[in-house]
Amino acid sequence: MTLRRSIAAAAVALAVPVVSSCGSNFQPPTDQVYQPGVGANDRSGQVDVLNALIVSGEDGSGTVIAGLVNNNTDEPDKLTSVSGAGADRSISVSSSGAQVEIDPDGFYQLADKGEISVTGDQIKPGRFVELTFSFENAESIDIDVPVVANTDEFADVPVPSGS
């Protein structure tokens, strides 16, 4: 009887470290980036591109929106261009001509004025399109952005005329 108890106690003693190690790599959700929005994020460079997407009024055209965060606390930066990339490089991009300057440690929202419009067969709600965001000082960022219809929370986003 004592031998059985000793074996059982030894088995429990060996199992405790194994069972307790199951959670050693556990990452609580509060320690992870959470993206509640529809758009795509890229935080890999000096300028973060946040919640980037294309709002489309009709197939073939739309408006690029994104939040741009300049992580440089000393120098401003400028968005010099947005263009199609990869398989989507044939997308045509036009800008209202306004300078998109991002203050040091600042934020700029492209959705406010509908400054960047895109056209191309790839622009259809439900699809993803690869875009390159180029900056004066920061490195360029390639990002796959979703295309959404200008309804619901995107109803107020200006879309290209005729859309």
JSON list of C-alpha atoms in Angstrom, two decimals, residues 23 27 63 65 104:
[
{"chain": "A", "resi": 23, "resn": "GLY", "atom": "CA", "xyz": [0.66, 28.71, -19.69]},
{"chain": "A", "resi": 27, "resn": "GLN", "atom": "CA", "xyz": [0.04, 36.37, -23.98]},
{"chain": "A", "resi": 63, "resn": "THR", "atom": "CA", "xyz": [-10.80, 57.53, -52.19]},
{"chain": "A", "resi": 65, "resn": "ILE", "atom": "CA", "xyz": [-8.09, 57.12, -46.47]},
{"chain": "A", "resi": 104, "resn": "PRO", "atom": "CA", "xyz": [6.72, 65.91, -35.56]}
]
